[in-house]
Short mmCIF file of C-alpha atoms in Angstrom, two decimals:
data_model
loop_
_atom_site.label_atom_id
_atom_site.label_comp_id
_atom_site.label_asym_id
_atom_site.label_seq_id
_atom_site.Cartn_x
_atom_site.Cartn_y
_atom_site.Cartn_z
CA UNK A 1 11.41 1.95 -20.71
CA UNK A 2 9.56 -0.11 -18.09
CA UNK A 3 11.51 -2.28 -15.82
CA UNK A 4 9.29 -5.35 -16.55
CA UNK A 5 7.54 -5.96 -20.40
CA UNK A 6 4.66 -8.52 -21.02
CA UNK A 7 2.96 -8.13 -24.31
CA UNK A 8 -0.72 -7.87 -23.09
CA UNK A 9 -2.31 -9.98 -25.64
CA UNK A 10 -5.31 -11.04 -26.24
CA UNK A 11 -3.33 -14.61 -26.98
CA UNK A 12 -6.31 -17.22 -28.18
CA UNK A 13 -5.31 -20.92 -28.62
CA UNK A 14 -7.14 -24.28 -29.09
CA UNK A 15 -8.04 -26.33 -26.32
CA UNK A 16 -5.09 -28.64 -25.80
CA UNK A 17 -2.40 -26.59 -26.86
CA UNK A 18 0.80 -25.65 -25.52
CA UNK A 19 0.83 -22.07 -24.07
CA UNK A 20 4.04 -19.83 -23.80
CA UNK A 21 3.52 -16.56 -21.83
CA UNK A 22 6.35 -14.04 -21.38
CA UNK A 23 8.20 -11.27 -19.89
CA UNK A 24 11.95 -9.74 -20.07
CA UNK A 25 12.82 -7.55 -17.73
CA UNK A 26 15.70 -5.04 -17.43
CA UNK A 27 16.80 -5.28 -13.55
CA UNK A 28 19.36 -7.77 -13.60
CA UNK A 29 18.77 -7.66 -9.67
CA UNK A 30 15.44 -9.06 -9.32
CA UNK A 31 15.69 -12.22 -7.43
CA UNK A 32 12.72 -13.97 -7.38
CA UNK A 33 10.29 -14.96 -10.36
CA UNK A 34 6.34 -15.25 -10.05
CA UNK A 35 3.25 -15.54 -12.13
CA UNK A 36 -0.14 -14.80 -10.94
CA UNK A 37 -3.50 -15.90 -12.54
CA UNK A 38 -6.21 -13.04 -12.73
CA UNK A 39 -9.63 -14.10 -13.28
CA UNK A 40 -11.91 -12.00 -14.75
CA UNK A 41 -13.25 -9.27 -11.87
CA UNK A 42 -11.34 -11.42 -9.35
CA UNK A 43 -7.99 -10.83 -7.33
CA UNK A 44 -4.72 -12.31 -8.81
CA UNK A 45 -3.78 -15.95 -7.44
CA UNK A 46 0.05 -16.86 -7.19
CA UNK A 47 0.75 -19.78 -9.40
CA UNK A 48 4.33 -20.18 -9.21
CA UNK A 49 7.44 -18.39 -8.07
CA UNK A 50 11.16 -19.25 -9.01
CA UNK A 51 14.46 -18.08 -7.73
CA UNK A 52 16.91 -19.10 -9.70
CA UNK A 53 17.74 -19.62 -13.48
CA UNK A 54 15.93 -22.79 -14.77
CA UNK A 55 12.82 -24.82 -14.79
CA UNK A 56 9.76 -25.33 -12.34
CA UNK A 57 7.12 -27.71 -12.89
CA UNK A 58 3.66 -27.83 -11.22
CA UNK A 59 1.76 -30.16 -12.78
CA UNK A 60 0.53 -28.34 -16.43
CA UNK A 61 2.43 -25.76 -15.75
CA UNK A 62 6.38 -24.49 -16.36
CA UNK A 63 8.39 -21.79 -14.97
CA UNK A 64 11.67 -20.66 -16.69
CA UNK A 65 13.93 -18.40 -15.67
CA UNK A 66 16.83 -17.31 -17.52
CA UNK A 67 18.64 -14.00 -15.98
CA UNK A 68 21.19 -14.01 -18.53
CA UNK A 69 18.76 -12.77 -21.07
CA UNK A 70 16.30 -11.64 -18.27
CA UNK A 71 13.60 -13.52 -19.54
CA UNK A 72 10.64 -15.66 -17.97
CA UNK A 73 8.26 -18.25 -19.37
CA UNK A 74 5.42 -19.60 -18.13
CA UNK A 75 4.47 -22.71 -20.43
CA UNK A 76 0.74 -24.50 -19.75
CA UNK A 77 0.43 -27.70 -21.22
CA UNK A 78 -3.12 -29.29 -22.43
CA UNK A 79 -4.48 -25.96 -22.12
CA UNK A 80 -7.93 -25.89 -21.02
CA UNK A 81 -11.28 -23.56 -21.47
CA UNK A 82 -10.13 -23.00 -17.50
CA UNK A 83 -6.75 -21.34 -18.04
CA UNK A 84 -8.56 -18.40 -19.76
CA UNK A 85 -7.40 -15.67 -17.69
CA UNK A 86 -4.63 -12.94 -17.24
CA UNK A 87 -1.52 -13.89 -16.03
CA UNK A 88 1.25 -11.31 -14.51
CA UNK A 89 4.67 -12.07 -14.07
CA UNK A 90 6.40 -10.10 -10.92
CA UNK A 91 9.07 -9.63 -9.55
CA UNK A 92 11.06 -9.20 -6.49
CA UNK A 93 14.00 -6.64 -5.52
CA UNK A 94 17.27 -7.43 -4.38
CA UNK A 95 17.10 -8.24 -0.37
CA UNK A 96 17.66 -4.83 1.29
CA UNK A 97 15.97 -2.79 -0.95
CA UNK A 98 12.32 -1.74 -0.79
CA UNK A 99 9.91 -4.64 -0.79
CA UNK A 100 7.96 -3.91 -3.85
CA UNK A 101 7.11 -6.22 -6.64
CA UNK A 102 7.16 -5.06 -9.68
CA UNK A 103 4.27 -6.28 -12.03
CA UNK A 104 4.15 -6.51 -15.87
CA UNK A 105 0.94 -5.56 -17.19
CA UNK A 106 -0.40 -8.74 -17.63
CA UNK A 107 -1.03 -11.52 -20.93
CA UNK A 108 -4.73 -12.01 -21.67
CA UNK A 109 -4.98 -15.80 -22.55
CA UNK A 110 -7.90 -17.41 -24.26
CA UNK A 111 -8.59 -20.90 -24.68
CA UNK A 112 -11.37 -21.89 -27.12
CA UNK A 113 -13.35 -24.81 -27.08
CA UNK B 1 -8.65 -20.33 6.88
CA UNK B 2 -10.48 -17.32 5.20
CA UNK B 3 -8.28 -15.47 2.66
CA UNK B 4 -8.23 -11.75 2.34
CA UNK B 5 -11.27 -9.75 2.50
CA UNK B 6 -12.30 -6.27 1.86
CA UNK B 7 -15.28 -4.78 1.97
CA UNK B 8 -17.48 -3.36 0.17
CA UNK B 9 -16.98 -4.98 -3.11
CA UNK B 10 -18.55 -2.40 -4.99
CA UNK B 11 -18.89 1.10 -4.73
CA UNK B 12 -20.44 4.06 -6.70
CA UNK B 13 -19.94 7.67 -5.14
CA UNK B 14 -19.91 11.03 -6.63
CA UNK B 15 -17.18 13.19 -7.42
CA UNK B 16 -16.54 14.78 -3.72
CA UNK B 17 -17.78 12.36 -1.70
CA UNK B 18 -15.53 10.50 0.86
CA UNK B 19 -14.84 6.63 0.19
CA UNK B 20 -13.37 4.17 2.54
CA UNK B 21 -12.32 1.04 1.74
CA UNK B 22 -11.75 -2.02 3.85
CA UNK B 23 -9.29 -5.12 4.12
CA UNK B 24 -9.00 -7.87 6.89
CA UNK B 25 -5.05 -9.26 5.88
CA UNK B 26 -4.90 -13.35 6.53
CA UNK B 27 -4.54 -14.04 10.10
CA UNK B 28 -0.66 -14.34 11.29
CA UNK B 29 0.74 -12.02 8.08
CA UNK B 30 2.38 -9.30 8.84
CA UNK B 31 2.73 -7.30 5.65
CA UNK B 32 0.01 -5.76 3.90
CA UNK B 33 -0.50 -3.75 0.55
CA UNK B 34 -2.47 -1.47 -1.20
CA UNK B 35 -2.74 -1.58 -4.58
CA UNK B 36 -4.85 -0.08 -7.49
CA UNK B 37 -5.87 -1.67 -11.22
CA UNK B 38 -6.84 -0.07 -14.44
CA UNK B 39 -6.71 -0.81 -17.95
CA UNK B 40 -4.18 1.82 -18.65
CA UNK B 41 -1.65 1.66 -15.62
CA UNK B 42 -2.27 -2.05 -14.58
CA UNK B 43 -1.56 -2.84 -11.03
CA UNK B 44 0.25 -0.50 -9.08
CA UNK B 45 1.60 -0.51 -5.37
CA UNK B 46 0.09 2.21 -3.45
CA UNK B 47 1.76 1.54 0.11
CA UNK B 48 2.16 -0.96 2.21
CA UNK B 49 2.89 -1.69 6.04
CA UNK B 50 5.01 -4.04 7.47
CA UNK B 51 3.66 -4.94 11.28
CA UNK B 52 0.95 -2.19 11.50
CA UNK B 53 3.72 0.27 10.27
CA UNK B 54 3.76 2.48 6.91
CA UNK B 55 6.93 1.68 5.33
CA UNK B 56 6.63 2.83 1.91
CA UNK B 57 3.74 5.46 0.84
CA UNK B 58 5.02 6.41 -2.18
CA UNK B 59 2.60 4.81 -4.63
CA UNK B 60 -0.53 7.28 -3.06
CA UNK B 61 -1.15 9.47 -5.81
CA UNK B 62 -1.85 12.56 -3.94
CA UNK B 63 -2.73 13.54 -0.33
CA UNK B 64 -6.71 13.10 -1.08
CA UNK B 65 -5.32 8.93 -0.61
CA UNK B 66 -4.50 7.73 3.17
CA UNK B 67 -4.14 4.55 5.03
CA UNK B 68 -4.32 3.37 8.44
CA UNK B 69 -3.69 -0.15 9.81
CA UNK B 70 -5.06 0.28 13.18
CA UNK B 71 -4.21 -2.93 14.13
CA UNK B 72 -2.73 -6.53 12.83
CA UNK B 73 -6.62 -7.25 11.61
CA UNK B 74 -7.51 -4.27 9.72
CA UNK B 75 -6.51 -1.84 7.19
CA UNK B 76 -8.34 1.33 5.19
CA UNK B 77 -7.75 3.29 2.71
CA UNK B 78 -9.57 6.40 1.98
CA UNK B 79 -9.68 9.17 -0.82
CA UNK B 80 -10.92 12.58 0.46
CA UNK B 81 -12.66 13.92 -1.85
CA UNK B 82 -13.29 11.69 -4.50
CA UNK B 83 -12.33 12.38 -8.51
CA UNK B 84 -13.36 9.92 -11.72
CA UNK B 85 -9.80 9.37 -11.99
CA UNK B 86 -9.62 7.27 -9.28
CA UNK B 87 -12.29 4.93 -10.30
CA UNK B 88 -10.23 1.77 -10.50
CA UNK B 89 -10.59 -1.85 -8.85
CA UNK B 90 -8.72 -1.15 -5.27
CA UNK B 91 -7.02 -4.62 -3.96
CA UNK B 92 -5.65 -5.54 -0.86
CA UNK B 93 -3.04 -7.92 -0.37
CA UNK B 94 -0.94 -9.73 2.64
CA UNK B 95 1.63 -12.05 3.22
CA UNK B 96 3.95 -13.49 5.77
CA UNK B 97 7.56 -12.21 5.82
CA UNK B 98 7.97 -13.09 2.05
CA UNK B 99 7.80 -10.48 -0.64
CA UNK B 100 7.13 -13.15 -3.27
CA UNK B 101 4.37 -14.78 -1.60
CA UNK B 102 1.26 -12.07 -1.85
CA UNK B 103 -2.15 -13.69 -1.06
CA UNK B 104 -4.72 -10.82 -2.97
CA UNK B 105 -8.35 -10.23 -1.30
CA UNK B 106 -11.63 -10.28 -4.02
CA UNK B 107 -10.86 -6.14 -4.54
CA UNK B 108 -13.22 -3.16 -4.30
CA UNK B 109 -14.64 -1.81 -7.50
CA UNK B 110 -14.85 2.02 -7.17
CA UNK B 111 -16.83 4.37 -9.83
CA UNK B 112 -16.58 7.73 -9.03
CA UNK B 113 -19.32 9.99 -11.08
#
């Protein structure tokens, strides 16, 4: 079992919509939270990272954490044609421990016109 | 400030050949990683060095893969000899003291034939 599970998609929505991306995770020691953006034949861009359980807003988007399920969501309002992309959520190890993230395989999002 | 860049963006070798690949981290970071992409393994740590120091090598594949970081500006990593199974995209990332906070460079495309 991998320590970090994204479903990989392809996930195509309407312009507008309300996006929920995903990951669980079984490490109930990962601290911090993050999603990166992947363009297509670019490097990934950090969107957001979270520590704790709960909610982080930057502007469209959401962050939620909840380690008692060991689950993330990233939520993107009023989707746009611009969000298409792969996202990744990662994850940090406890402090002390080797300072790897650990990457799920990444959602595929498609917004349509 | 410039973000990460590596050099060349593309390259096509033949099975054999050596292949050297190049990063510059963002000035004033002190960690930098390695890391490969494909389809069927997604992105995976390779090694990464913490002030010009190897701290954790054990992503390489096999001894054909080594890294230097010569200095705080520059980093390589080179396969020697060359297989198709390493054609992947190569990326480079850096960032300052915090785990979560990875800034990726463009990456290099390698096809080995």
């Amino acid at each position: 079992q991998k320590e970090v599970e994204q479903d990989p998609g392809p996930l195509s929505v309407p312009e507008g919509a309300i996006v929920s991306l995903n990951c669980t995770y079984s490490n109930s020691a990962f601290q911090y939270f993050m999603w990166y953006r992947q363009y297509s034949r670019k490097g990934p861009e950090l969107l957001m990272y979270t520590y704790s359980s709960g909610n982080k807003e930057d502007g469209r988007f959401t962050a939620q954490v909840d380690k008692s399920s060991k689950y993330i969501s990233l939520f993107i309002r009023d989707s746009q044609p611009s969000d298409s992309a792969t996202y990744l959520c990662a994850m940090t190890p406890p402090a002390g421990t080797a300072s790897k993230l650990t990457f799920g395989t990444g959602t595929r999002l498609q917004v349509t016109l | 400030d410039a973000g990460v860049i590596q050099s060349p963006r593309h390259e096509v070798t033949e099975m054999g050949q050596e292949v050297t690949l190049r990063c510059k981290p963002i000035s004033g970071h002190d960690y930098l990683f390695w890391y490969r992409q494909t389809m069927m393994r997604g992105l995976e740590l390779l090694i990464y060095f913490n002030n010009n120091v190897p701290i954790d090598d054990s992503g390489m594949p096999e001894d054909r893969f080594s890294a230097k970081m010569p200095n705080a500006s520059f980093s390589t990593l080179k396969i020697q000899p060359s297989e198709p199974r390493d054609s992947a995209v190569y990326f480079c990332a850096s960032s300052r003291g915090r785990l979560y906070e990875q800034y990726f460079g463009p990456g290099t495309r390698l096809t080995v034939t």
